[in-house]
Coordinates of C-alpha atoms and ligand atoms in Angstrom, one line a residue:
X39 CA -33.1 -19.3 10.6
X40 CA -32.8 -23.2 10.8
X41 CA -36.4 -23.2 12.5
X42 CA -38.2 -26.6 11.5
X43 CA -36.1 -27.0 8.5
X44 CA -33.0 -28.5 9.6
X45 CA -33.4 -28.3 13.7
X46 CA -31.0 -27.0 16.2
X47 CA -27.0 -26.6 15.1
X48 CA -24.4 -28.5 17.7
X49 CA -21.4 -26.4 19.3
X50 CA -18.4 -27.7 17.1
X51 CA -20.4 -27.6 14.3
X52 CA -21.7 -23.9 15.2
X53 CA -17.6 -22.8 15.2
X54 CA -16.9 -24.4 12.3
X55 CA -18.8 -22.7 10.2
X56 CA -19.4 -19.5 12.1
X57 CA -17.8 -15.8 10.8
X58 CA -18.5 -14.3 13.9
X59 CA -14.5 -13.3 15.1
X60 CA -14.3 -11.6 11.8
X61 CA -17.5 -10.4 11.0
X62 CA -16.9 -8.0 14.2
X63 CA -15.1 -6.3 11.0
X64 CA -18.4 -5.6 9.5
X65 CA -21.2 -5.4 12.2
X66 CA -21.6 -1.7 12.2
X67 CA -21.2 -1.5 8.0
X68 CA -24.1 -4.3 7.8
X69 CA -26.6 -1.8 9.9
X70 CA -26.1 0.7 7.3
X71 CA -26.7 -1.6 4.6
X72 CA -30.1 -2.7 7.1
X73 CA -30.8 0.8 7.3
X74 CA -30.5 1.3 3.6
X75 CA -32.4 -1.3 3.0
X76 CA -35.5 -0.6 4.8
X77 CA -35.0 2.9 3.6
X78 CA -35.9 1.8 -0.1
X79 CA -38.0 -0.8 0.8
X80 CA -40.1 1.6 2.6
X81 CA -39.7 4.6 -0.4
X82 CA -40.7 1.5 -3.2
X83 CA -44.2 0.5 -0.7
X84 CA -42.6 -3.0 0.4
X85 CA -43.0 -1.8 4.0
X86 CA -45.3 0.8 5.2
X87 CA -43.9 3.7 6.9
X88 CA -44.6 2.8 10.4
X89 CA -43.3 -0.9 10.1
X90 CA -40.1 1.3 9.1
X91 CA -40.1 3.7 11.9
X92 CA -40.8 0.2 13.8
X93 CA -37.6 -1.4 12.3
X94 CA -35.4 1.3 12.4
X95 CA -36.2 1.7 15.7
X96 CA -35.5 -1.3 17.0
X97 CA -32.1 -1.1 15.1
X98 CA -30.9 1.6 17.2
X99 CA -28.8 0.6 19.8
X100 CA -27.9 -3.0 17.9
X101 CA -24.3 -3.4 18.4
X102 CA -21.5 -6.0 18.7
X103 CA -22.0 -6.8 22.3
X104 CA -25.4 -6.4 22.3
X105 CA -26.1 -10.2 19.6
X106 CA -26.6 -13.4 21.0
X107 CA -25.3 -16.4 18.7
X108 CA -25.8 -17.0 15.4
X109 CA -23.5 -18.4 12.4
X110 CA -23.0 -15.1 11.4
X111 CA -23.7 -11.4 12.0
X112 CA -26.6 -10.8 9.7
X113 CA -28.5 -13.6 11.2
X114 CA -27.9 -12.6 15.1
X115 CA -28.6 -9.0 14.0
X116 CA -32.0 -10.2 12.5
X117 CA -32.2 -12.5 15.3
X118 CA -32.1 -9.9 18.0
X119 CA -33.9 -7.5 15.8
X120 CA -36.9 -9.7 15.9
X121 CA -36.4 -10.2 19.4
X122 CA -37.0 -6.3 20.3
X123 CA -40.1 -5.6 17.8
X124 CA -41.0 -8.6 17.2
X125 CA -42.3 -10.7 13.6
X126 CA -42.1 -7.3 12.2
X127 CA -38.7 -7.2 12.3
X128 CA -38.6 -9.9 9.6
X129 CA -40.1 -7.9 6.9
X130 CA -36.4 -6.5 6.5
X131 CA -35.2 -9.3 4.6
X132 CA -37.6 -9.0 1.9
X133 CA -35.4 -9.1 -1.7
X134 CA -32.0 -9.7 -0.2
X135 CA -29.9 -12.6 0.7
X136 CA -26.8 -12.4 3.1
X137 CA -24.7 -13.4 0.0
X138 CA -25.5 -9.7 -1.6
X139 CA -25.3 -8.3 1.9
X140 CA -22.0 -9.6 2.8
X141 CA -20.5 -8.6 0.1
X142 CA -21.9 -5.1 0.5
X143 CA -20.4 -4.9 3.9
X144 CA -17.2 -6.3 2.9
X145 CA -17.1 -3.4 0.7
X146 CA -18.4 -0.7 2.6
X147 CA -15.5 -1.5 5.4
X148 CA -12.8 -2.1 2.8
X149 CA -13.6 1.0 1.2
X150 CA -12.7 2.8 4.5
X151 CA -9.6 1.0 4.8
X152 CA -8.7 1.5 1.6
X153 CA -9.0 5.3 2.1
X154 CA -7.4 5.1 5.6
X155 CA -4.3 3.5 3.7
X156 CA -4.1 5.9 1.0
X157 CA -3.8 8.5 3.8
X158 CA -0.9 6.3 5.4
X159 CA 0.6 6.1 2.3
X160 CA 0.3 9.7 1.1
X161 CA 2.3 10.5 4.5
X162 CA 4.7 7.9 3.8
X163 CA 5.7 9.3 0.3
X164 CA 5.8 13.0 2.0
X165 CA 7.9 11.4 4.6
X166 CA 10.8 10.4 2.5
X167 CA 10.1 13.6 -0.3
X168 CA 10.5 16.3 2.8
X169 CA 13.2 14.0 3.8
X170 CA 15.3 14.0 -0.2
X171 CA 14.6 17.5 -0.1
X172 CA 17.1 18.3 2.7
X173 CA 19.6 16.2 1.4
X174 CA 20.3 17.2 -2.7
X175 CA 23.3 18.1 -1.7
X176 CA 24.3 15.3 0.4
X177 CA 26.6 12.8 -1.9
X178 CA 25.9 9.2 -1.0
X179 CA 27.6 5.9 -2.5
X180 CA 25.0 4.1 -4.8
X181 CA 24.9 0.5 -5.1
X182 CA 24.3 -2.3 -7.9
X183 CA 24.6 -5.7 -6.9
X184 CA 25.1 -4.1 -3.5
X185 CA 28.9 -3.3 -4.5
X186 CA 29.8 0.4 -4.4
X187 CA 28.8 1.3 -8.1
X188 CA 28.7 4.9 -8.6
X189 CA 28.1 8.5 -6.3
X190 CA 24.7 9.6 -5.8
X191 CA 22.8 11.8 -3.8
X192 CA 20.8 10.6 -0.8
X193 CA 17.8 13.2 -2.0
X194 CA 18.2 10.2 -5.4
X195 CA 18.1 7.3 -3.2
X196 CA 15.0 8.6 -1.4
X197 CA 13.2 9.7 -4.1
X198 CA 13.4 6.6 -5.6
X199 CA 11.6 4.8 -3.0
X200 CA 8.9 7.7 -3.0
X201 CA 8.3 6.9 -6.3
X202 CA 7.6 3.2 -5.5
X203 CA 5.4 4.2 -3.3
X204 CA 3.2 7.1 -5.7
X205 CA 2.6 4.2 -7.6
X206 CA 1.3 2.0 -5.0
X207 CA -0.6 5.5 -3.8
X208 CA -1.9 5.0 -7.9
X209 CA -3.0 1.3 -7.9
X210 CA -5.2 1.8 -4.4
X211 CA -7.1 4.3 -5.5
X212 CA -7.3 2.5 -9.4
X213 CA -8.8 -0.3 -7.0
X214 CA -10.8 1.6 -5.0
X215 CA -13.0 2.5 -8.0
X216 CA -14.1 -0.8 -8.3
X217 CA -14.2 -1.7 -4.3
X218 CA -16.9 1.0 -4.5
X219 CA -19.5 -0.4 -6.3
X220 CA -22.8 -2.4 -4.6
X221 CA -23.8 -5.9 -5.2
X222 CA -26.9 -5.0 -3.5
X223 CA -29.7 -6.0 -4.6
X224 CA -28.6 -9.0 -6.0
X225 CA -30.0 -11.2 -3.6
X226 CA -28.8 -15.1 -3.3
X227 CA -27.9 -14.3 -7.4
X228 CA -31.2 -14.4 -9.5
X229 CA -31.9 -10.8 -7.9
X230 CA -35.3 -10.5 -6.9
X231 CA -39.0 -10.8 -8.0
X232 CA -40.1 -7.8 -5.0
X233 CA -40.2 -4.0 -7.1
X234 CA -36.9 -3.3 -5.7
X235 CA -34.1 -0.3 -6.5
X236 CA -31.0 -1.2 -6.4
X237 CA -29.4 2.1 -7.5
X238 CA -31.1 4.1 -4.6
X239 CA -29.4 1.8 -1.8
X240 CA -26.1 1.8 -3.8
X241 CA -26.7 6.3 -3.3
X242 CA -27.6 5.3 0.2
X243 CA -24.6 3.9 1.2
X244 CA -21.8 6.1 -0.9
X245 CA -21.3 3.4 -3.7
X246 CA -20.7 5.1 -7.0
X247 CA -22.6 2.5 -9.0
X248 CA -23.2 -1.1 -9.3
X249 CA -21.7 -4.3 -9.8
X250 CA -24.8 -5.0 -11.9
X251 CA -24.8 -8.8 -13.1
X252 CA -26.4 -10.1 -9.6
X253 CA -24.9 -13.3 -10.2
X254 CA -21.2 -11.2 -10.5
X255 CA -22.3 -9.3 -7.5
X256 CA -22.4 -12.2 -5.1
X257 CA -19.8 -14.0 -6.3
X258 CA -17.2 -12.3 -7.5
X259 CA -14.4 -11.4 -4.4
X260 CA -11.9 -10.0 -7.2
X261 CA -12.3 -6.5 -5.6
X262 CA -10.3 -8.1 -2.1
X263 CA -8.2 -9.9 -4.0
X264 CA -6.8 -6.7 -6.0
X265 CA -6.8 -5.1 -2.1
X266 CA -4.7 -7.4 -1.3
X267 CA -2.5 -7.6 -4.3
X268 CA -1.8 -4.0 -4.4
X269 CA -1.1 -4.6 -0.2
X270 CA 1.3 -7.1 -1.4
X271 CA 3.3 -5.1 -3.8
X272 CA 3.4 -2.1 -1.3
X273 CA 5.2 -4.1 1.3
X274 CA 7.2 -5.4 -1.4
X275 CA 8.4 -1.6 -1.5
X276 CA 8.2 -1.5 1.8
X277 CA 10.5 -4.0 2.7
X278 CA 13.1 -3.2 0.2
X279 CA 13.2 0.4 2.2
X280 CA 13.3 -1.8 5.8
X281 CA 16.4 -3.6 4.2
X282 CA 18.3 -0.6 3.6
X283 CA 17.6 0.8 7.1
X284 CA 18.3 -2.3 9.1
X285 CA 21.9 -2.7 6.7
X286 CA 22.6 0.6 7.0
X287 CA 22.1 1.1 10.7
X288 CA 24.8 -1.9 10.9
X289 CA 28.0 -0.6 12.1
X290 CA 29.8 -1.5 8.8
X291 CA 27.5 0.6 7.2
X292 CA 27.0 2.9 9.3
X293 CA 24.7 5.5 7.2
X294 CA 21.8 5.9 9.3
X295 CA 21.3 5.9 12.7
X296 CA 17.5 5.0 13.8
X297 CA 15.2 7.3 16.5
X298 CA 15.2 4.9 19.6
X299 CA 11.6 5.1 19.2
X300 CA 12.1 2.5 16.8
X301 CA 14.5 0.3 17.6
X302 CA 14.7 -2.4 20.6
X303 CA 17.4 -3.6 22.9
X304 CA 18.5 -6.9 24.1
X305 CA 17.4 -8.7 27.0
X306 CA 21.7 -9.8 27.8
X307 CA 23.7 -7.1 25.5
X308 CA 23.2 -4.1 27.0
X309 CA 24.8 -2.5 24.3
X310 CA 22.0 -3.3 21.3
X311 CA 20.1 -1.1 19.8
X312 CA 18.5 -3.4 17.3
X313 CA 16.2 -1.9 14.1
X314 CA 13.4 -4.4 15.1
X315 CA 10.6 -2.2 13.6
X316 CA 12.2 -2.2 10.2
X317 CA 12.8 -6.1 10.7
X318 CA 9.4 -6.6 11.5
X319 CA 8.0 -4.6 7.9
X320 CA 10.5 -7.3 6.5
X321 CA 8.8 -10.0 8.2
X322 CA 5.3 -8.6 8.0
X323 CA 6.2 -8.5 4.1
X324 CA 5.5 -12.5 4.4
X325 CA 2.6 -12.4 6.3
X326 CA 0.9 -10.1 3.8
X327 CA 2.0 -12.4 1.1
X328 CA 0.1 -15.2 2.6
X329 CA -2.8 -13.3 2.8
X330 CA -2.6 -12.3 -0.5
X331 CA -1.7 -16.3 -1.2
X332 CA -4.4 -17.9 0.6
X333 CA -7.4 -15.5 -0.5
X334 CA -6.0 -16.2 -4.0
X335 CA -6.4 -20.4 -3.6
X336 CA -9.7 -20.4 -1.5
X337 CA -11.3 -18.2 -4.4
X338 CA -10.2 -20.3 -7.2
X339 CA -12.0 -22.5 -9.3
X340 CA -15.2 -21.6 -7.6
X341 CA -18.2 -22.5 -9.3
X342 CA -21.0 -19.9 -9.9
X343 CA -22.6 -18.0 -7.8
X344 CA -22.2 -18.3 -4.0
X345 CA -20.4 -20.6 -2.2
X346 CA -19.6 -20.6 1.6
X347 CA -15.5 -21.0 0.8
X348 CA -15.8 -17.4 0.1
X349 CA -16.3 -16.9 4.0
X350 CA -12.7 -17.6 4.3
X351 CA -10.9 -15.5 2.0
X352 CA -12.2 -12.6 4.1
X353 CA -10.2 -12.8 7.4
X354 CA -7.0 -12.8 5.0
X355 CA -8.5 -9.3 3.4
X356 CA -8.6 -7.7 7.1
X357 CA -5.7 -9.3 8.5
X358 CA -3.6 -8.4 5.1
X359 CA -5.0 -5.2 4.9
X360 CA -4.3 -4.3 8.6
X361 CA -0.8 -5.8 8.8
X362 CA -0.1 -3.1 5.8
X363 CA -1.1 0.1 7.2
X364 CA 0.6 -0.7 10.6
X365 CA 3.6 -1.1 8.2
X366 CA 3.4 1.7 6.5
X367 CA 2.8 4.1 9.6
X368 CA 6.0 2.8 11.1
X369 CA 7.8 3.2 8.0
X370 CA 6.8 7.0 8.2
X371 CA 7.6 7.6 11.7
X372 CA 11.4 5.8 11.0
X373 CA 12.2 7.7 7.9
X374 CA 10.7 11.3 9.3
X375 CA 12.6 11.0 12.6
X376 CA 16.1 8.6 11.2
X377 CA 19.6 10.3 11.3
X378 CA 21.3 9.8 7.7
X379 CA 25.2 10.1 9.1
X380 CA 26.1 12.5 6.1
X381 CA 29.5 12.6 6.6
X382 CA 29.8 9.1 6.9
X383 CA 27.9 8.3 3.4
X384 CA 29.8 11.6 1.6
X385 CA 33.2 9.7 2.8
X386 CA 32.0 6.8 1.7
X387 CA 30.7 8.1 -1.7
X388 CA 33.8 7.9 -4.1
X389 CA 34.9 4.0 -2.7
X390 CA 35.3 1.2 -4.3
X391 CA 36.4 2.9 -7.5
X392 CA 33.0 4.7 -8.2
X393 CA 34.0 7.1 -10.3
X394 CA 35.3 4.8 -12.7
X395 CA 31.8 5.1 -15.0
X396 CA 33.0 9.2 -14.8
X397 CA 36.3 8.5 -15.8
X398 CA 35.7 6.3 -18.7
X399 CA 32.9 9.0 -19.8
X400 CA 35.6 12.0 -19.7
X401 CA 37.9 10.1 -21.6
X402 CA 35.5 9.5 -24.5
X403 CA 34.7 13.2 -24.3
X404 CA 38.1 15.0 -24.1
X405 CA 40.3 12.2 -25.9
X406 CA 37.6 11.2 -28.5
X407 CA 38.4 7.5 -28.2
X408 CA 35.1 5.2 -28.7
X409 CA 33.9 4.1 -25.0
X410 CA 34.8 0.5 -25.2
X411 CA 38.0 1.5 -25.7
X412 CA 38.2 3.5 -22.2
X413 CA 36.2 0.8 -20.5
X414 CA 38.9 -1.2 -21.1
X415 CA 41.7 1.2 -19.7
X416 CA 39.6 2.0 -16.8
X417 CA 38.9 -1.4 -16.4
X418 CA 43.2 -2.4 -16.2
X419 CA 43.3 0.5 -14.1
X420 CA 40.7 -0.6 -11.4
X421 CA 42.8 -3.9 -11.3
X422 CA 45.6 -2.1 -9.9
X423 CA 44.4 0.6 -7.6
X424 CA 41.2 2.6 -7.0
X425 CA 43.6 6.0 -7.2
X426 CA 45.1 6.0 -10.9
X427 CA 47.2 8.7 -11.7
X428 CA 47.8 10.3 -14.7
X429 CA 51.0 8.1 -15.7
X430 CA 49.2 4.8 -14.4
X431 CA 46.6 5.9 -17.1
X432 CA 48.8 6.4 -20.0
X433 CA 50.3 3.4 -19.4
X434 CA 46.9 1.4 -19.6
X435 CA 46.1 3.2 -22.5
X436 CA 49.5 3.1 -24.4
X437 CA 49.3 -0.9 -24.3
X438 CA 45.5 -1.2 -24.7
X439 CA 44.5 1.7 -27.1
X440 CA 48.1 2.6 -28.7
X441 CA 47.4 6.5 -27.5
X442 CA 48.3 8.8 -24.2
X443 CA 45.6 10.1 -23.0
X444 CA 47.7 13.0 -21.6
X445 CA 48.9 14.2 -25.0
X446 CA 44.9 14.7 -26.2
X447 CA 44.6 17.2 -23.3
X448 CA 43.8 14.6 -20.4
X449 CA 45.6 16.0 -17.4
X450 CA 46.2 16.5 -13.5
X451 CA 42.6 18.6 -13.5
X452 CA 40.9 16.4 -16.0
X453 CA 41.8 13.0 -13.9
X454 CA 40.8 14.9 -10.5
X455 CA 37.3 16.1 -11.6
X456 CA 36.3 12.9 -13.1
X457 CA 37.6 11.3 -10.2
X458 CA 35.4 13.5 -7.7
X459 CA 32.2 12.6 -6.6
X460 CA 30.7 15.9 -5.9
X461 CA 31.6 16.7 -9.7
X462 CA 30.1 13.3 -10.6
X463 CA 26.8 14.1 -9.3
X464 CA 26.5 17.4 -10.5
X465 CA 27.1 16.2 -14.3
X466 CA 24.5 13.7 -14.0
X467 CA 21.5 16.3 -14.5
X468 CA 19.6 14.4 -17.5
X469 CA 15.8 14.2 -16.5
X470 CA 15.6 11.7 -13.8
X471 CA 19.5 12.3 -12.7
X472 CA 21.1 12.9 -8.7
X473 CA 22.4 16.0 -9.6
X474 CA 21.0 18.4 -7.1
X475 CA 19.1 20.9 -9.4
X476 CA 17.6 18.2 -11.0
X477 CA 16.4 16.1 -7.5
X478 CA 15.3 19.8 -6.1
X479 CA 12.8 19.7 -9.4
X480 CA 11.7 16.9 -8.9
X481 CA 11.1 16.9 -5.1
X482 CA 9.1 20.0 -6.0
X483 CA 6.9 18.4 -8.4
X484 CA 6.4 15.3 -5.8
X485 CA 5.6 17.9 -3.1
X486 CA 2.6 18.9 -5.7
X487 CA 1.7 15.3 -6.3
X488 CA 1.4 14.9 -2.6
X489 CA -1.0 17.7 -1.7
X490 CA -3.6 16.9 -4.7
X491 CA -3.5 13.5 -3.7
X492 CA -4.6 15.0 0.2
X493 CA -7.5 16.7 -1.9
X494 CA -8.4 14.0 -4.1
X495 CA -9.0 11.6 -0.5
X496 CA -10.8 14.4 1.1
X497 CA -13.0 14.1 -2.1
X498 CA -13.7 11.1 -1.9
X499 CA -14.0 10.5 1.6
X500 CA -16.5 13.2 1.0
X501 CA -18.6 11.3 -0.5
X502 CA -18.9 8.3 1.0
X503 CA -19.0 10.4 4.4
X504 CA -21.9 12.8 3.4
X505 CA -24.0 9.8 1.9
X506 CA -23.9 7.7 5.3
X507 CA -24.1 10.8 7.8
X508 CA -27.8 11.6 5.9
X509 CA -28.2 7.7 6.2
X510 CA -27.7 7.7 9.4
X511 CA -30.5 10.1 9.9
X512 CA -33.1 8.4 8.2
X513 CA -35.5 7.5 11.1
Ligands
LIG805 N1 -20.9 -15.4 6.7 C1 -21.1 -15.5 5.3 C2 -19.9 -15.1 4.5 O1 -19.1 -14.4 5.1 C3 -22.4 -14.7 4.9 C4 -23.1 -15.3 3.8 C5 -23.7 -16.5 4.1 N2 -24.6 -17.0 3.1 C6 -25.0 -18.2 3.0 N3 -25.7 -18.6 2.0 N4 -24.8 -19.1 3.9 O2 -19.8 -15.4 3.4

């Protein structure tokens, strides 16, 4: 490539700028997008049918291990290309750049992740649905601020985080529309003077359209970026669920016991069984942030069109990218195969006082009295004791409110329901509530959600699969 222009390249310099450990990422996508290529260069008369057959021919059995050096992987392909037909082999440059053809191949192997994740994540949200499905009836303590705050229902707690993680399900495959567009074509930026087509190679290779400004097309790396955000945010929801496993596998807890599968020991207390994999989403949480941090800050403030910075953002895409699907598939494996201690969690569901919300509520109901008003007597009776009885509570009320709450029909039966967690639960139906009828409605509709999003990914893996296995025939 440097031929008589600039002379050989020296060793140090060579590394620095070279792509090559990452570009193993996209050596196979950038002989598709060779292949693709040549196919409409070859259909608009730039080469003649037999320098194609020549080409293609020598592109067969190109791989990885086969390249010799080069600053990057479209030059050592083209470089041993030329080196098995010969000058020929140069003709399949004509009307691109490797700015458009990087780009391409960044998108053609992001693409693939991007629908291997949404698979990971579909599983992950069927993971903790089949897993809140079993457990409507299973009363749990919920938190806010992580003090005991009112009774639940595990099938609650776990469809909560499923929800978190339709919506990240939602942004990947919002992103993935524009992931799958082609930038070639575009060439260095100014596109191309040779009678080229840039729609057919976008058909060729699965893309379902352009990125159409060429200058846009090389340039732009906002499609890895939003990758990586939406990466970011799912281990966000990620780690929130790793928090909760690792604190309630703690003894003082003691909610949820983790499959061994998951969990490590210590190399001096023979005792531990520590939840190291759910640590580890925590940690990887970070990781992925930087990722996300650093492609951010080396595409910024980039002038138009291609600049070489842009070589760096893209380790932090794979790395990001990769470090999130591992997490996610260990996230499914710990919550399909985790013992919730039910008993445990039902005991522990009416501490702390947690049915005061209940009790305040039932007073406004039977007694009338406006709810600020109970507040308050609840709130002088949670000073005292977590156990009020009936006297304790017309005490509080005499002083605070001037009434008995036992005189306006507010008795023994009254104070134990509202004072039950079980009956706490069921009252809470309103859309979006714990009690059980409404989480079994709602884990049906979920179950739904999760086998059309299993069709819509075989659709579009469909697509992208059909277009390249017809490629790939193209001799
Ligand atoms: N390795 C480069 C990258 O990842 C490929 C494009 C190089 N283009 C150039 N004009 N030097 O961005």
């Amino acid at each position: 490539l440097r031929g008589e222009r600039l002379g050989e390249i020296s060793g140090e310099v060579l590394e620095f700028i070279s792509s090559r450990e990452a570009d193993r990422w996209i050596c196979e996508a950038d002989l598709l997008v060779d292949r693709a290529h040549l196919v409409m260069l070859k259909e608009r008369g730039l080469v003649s049918p037999q320098e194609f057959k020549e080409i293609v021919a020598g592109l067969e059995g190109i791989d990885e291990d086969s390249l010799g050096e080069g600053e990057d992987v479209h030059e050592a392909i083209e470089a041993e290309l030329i080196s098995k037909v010969g000058a020929v082999g140069g003709r399949m440059h004509t009307g691109r750049s490797r700015n458009d053809e990087v780009a391409t191949c960044i998108r053609i192997v992001l693409r693939e992740e991007v629908l291997g994740l949404l698979t990971e994540v579909n599983d992950l949200a069927k993971a903790l649905v089949e897993r809140a499905a079993e457990n409507a009836d299973t009363i749990i303590p919920g938190f806010t601020h992580l003090q005991h705050a009112q009774p639940t229902t595990l099938a609650h707690h776990l469809l909560a985080h499923a929800d978190a993680i339709f919506r990240d399900f939602e942004r990947l495959r919002d992103s993935y529309q524009r992931i799958n567009r082609s930038p070639l074509g575009a060439a260095a930026f100014a596109s191309t003077g040779f009678d080229i087509d840039r729609k057919r190679t976008a058909e060729l290779l699965g893309f379902d359209g352009l990125v159409e400004n060429s200058m846009d097309a090389v340039s732009t790396r906002d499609f890895l970026l939003e990758a990586l955000s939406d990466s970011a945010i799912l281990m966000a929801n990620l780690s929130r669920l790793a928090e909760e496993l690792i604190l309630w596998s703690t003894s003082e807890f003691g909610y949820v016991e983790l499959d061994d599968l998951f969990t490590s020991t210590s190399s001096i207390m023979p005792q531990k069984k520590n939840p190291d994999t759910a640590e580890l989403v925590r940690g990887k949480t970070g990781s992925v942030f930087g990722s996300l941090v650093a492609a951010l800050a080396i595409c910024k403030a980039l002038p138009m069109s291609y600049n070489r910075d842009l070589q760096e953002a893209t380790p932090n895409l794979w790395r990001g990218i990769s470090l999130t699907r591992g997490a996610v598939r260990i996230m499914a494996g710990s919550v399909s195969s985790a013992k919730f201690k039910t008993d445990r969690l039902e005991a522990a569901s009416g501490a702390g006082f947690s049915t005061a919300t209940e009790l305040a509520d039932s007073l406004v109901r039977i007694t009338k009295i406006p709810f600020r008003t109970a507040h308050q007597i609840v709130g002088a009776l949670a000073a005292k004791s977590e156990t009020p009885t009936v006297r304790d509570l017309d005490e509080a009320a005499e002083r605070i409110a001037g009434m008995r709450p036992s005189e306006r029909g507010f008795g023994e039966d009254e104070l134990a329901a509202a004072l039950d967690p079980e009956e706490n639960v069921a009252m809470r139906s309103r859309t979006g509530g714990p009690a059980p009828a409404e989480t079994r409605r709602m884990a049906v509709d979920r179950k739904k959600r999760i086998e059309e999003n299993e069709r819509l990914i075989v659709e579009m893996r469909g697509r992208v699969d059909r277009a390249l296995s017809s490629l790939r025939e193209m001799r």
